[in-house]
XYZ file of C-alpha atoms in Angstrom:
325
model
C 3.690 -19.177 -5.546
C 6.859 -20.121 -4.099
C 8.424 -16.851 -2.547
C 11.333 -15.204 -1.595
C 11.473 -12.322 0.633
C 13.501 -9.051 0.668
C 13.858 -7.132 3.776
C 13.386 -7.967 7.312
C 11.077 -4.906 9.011
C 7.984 -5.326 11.165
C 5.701 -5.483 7.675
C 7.610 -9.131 6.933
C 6.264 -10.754 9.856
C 2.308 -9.847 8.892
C 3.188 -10.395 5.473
C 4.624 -14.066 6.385
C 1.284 -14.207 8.590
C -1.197 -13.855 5.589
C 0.409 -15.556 2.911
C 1.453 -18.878 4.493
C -2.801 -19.066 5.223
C -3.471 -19.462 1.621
C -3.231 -22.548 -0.107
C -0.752 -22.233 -3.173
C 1.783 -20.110 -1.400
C 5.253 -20.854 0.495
C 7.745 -18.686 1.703
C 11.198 -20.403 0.407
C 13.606 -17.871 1.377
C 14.667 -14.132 3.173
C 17.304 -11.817 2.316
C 18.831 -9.266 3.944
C 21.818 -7.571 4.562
C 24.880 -8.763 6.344
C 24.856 -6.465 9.615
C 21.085 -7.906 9.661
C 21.877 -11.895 9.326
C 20.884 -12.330 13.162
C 17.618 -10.971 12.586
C 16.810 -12.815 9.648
C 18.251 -15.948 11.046
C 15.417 -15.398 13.550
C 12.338 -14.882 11.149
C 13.561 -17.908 9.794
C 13.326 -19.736 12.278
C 10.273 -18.537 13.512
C 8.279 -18.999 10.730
C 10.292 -22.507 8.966
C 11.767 -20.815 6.386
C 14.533 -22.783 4.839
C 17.441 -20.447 3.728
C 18.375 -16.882 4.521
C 20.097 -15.203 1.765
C 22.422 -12.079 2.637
C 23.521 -11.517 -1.091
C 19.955 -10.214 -3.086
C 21.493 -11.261 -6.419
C 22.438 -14.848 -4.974
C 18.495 -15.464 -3.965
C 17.061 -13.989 -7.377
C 19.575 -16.754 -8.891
C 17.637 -19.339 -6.845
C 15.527 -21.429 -9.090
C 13.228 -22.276 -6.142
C 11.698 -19.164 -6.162
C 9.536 -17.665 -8.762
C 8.609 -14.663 -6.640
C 9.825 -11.800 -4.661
C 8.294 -9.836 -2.141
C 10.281 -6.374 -1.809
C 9.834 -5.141 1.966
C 12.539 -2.757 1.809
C 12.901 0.794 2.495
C 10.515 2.850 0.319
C 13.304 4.664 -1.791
C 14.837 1.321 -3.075
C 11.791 -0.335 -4.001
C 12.201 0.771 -7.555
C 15.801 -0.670 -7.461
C 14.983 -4.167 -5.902
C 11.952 -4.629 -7.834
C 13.733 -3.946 -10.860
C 16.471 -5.847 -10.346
C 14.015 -8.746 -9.621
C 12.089 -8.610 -12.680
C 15.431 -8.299 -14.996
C 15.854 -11.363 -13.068
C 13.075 -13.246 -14.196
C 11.148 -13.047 -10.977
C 7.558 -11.678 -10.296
C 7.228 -9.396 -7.769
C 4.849 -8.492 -4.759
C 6.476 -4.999 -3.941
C 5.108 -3.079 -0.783
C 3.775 -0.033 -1.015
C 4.605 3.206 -1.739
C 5.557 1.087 -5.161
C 8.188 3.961 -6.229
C 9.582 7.034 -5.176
C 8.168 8.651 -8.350
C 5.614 7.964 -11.089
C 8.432 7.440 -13.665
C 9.913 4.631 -12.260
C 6.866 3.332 -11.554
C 6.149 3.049 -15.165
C 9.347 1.680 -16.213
C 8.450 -0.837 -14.121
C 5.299 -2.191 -15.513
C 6.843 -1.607 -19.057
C 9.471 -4.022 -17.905
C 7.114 -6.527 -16.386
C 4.904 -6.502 -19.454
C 8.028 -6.899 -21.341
C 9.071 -9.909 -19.986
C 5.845 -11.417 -19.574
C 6.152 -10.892 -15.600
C 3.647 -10.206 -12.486
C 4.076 -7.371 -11.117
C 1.655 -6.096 -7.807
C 1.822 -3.568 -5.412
C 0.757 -5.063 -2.070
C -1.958 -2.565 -0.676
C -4.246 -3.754 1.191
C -7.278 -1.037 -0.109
C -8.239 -2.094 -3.466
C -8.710 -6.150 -2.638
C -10.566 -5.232 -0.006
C -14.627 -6.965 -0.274
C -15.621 -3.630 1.464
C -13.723 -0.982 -0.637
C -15.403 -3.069 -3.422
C -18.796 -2.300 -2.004
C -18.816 0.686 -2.110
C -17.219 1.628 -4.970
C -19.975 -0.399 -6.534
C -22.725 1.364 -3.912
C -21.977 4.836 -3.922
C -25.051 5.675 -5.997
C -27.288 4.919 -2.931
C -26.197 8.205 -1.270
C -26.861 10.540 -4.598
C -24.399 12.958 -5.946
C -21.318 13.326 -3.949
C -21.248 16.793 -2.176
C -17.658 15.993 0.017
C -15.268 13.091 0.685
C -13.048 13.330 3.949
C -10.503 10.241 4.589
C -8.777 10.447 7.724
C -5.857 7.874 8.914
C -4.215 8.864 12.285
C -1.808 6.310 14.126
C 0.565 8.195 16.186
C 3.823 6.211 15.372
C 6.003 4.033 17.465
C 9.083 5.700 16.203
C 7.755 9.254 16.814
C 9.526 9.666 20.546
C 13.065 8.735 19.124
C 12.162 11.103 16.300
C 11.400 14.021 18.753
C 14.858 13.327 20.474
C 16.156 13.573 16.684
C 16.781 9.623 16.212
C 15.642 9.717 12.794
C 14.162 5.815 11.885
C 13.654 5.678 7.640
C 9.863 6.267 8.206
C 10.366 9.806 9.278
C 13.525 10.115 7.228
C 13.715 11.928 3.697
C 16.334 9.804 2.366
C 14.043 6.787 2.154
C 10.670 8.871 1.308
C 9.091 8.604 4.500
C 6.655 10.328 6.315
C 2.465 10.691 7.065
C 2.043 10.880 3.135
C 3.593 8.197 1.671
C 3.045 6.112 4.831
C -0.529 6.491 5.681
C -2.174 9.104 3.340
C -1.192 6.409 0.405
C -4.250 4.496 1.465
C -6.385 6.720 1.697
C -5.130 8.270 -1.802
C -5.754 4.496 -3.127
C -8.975 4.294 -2.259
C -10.321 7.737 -3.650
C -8.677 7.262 -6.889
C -9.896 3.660 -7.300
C -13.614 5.053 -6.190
C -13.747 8.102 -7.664
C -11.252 8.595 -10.420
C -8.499 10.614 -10.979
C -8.954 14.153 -9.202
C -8.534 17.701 -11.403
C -5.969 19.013 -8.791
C -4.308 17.925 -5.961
C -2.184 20.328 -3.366
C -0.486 19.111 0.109
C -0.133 21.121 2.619
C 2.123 18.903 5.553
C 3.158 19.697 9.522
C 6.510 18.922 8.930
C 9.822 18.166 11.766
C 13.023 19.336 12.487
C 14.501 17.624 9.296
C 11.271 18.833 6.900
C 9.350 15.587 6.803
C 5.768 15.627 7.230
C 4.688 14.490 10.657
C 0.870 14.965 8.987
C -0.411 16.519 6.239
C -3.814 17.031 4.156
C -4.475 16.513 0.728
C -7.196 17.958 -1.330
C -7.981 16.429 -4.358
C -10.255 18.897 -6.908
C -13.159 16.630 -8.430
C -16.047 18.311 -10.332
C -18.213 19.486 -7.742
C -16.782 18.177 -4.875
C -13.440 17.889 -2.932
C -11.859 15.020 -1.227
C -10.052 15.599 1.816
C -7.354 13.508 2.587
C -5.583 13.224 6.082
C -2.719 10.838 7.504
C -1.027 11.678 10.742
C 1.725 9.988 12.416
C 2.448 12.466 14.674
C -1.244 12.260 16.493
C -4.050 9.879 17.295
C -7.718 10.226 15.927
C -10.727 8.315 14.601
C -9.699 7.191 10.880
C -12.375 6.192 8.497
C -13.615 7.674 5.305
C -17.100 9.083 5.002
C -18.986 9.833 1.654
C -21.539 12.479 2.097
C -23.943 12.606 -0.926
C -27.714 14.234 -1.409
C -29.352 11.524 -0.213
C -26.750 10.727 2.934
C -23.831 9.033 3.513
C -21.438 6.096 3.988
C -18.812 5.690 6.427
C -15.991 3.454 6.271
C -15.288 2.823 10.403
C -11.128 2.433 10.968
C -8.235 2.737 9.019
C -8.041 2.806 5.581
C -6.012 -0.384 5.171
C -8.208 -2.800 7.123
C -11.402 -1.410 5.290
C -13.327 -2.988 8.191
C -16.768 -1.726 8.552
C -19.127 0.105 6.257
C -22.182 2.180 8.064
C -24.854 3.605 5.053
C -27.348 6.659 6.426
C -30.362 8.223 4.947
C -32.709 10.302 5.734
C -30.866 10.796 9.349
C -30.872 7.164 9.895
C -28.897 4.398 9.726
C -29.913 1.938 7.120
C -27.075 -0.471 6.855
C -24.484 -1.880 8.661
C -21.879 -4.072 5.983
C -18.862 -5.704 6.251
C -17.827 -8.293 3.693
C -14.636 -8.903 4.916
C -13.884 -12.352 4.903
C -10.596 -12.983 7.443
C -9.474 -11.916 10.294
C -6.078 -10.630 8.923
C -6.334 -7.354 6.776
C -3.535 -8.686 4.388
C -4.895 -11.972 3.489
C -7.446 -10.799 0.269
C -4.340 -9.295 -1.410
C -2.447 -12.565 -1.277
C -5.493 -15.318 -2.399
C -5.906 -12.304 -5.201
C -2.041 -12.472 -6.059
C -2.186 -16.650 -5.992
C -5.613 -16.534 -8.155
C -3.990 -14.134 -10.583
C -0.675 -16.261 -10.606
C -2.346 -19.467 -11.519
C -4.832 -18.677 -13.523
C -2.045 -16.667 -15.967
C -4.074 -13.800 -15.527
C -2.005 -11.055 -16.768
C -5.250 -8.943 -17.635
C -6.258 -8.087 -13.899
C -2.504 -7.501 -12.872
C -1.780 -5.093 -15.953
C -5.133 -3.125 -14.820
C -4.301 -2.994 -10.901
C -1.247 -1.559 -12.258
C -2.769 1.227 -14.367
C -4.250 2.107 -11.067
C -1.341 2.079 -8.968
C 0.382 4.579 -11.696
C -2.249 6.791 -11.357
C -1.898 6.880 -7.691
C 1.858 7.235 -8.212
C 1.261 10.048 -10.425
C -1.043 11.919 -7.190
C 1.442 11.168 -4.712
C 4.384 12.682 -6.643
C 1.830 15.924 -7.465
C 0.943 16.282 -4.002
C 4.253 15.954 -2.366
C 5.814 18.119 -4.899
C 2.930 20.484 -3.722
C 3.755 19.763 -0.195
C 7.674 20.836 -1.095
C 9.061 17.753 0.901
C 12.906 17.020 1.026
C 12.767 14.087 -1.415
């Protein structure tokens, strides 16, 4: 996988981080846009990448590269991604995948279409311990309530506060706690437990109407998952399963799916983890490389169904939530 990479935000740097550890993968290139040159020109050279694009057209033309990762801001992921693909290019794009569940859709018709990879790079579902226990859950009998929690007060939430609006607390690029953080925690449910009956979001939201938090509840027969992202707060984050029998507990933020505590009968049984590196990004990439070279279009075309479905949810619930995007 020889890659070329569009944007130049904090995610870039882990990205770069995890990738470059996996055999099969290079970065070959990073665009961005002129007023940002200097701070490409530094990733660069940082990391021994070999040319810095500032015209996104001029890199998909670039017969080095056969894909792109889209880093961008949230509401033009549907528009770089697309462009890519009409390109020729795969595409690793960052999650949220879309604004919407529609374009979304059009994407993976176009990918298909053109015989294309297409992934959405969260972390969740190639995770050894979201795996688990999605394959485990029957050890804790029928599920009774789900409550996933991921609170990381923000490093942009001071300027916020004094009304210096970065895009991840700014409508115009669909930012905010759900998108942001409740995403994982929406990715994991779904790819557990199905897709819910109902969802509704109810959000704290700021001066300009973007959620700060917010809770969703997603309606299952006979149970309801409860899922919470703040970025306007600290807290513990993890995800516990309580069934008849007793529970599991994912320990830590949804998107490093790092620990996995099982209890019955008031006691702790098991203590997992099957995580395999030290880097929380690296699974997703030796998935993305295995799928690439083995022409594995079958287990890319099915990650997507998921991520529509997910897509679909997160457009439901922030409709719900009546945020200004």
């Amino acid at each position: 996988m020889k890659i070329g990479i569009a944007g130049n935000g904090k995610i870039v740097g882990e990205m770069i981080g995890a990738a470059t550890t996996v055999e099969g993968i290079t970065i070959e290139a990073i665009c961005a846009r002129e007023k940002s040159r200097a701070k490409a020109e530094k990733i660069a050279d940082e990391y021994g990448i070999a040319k810095v694009y500032t015209d996104y057209s001029k890199m998909l033309a670039d017969s080095d590269i056969d894909f792109i990762y889209v880093a961008v801001a949230n509401n033009v992921h549907y528009q770089y991604t697309k462009q890519a693909l009409l390109a020729g290019k795969n595409v690793i794009c960052e999650k949220p995948f879309t604004v919407n569940a529609q374009e979304t859709e059009e994407l993976v018709q176009i990918a298909k279409e053109k015989n294309l990879f297409l992934f959405e790079a969260i972390t969740v579902i190639y995770s050894p311990n979201y795996q688990y226990i999605k394959d485990n859950l029957s050890e804790i009998g029928a599920l009774h309530y789900v409550h996933a929690n991921y609170a990381q007060y923000s490093s942009r939430y001071d300027k916020y506060l004094n009304k210096e609006v970065a895009p991840a607390f700014n409508p115009e690029n669909a930012g905010g706690a759900l998108y942001d953080l409740n995403i994982y925690n929406l990715h994991f449910i779904i790819g557990a437990l199905g897709m819910p009956k109902d969802v509704v979001y109810r959000a704290n939201t700021g001066f300009n109407g973007i959620d700060t938090s917010g809770t969703a509840l997603l309606d299952y027969d006979g149970f309801m998952a409860v899922c919470s992202a703040a970025k306007d707060s600290e807290s513990v984050s993890g995800i516990v399963f309580q069934g008849e029998k007793g529970y599991m507990r994912l320990e830590g933020p949804t998107n490093a799916c790092a620990l996995i505590r099982i209890n019955k009968n008031g006691q702790t049984e098991k203590i997992v983890s099957r995580e395999r590196y030290n880097h929380r990004m690296v699974d997703e990439f030796v998935a993305f490389e295995k799928m690439f070279t083995e022409k594995d279009y079958t287990a890319c075309y099915e990650n997507l169904e998921h991520s529509v479905k997910v897509m679909q949810v997160l457009e439901q619930a922030r409709k719900s939530g009546k945020l200004p995007f």
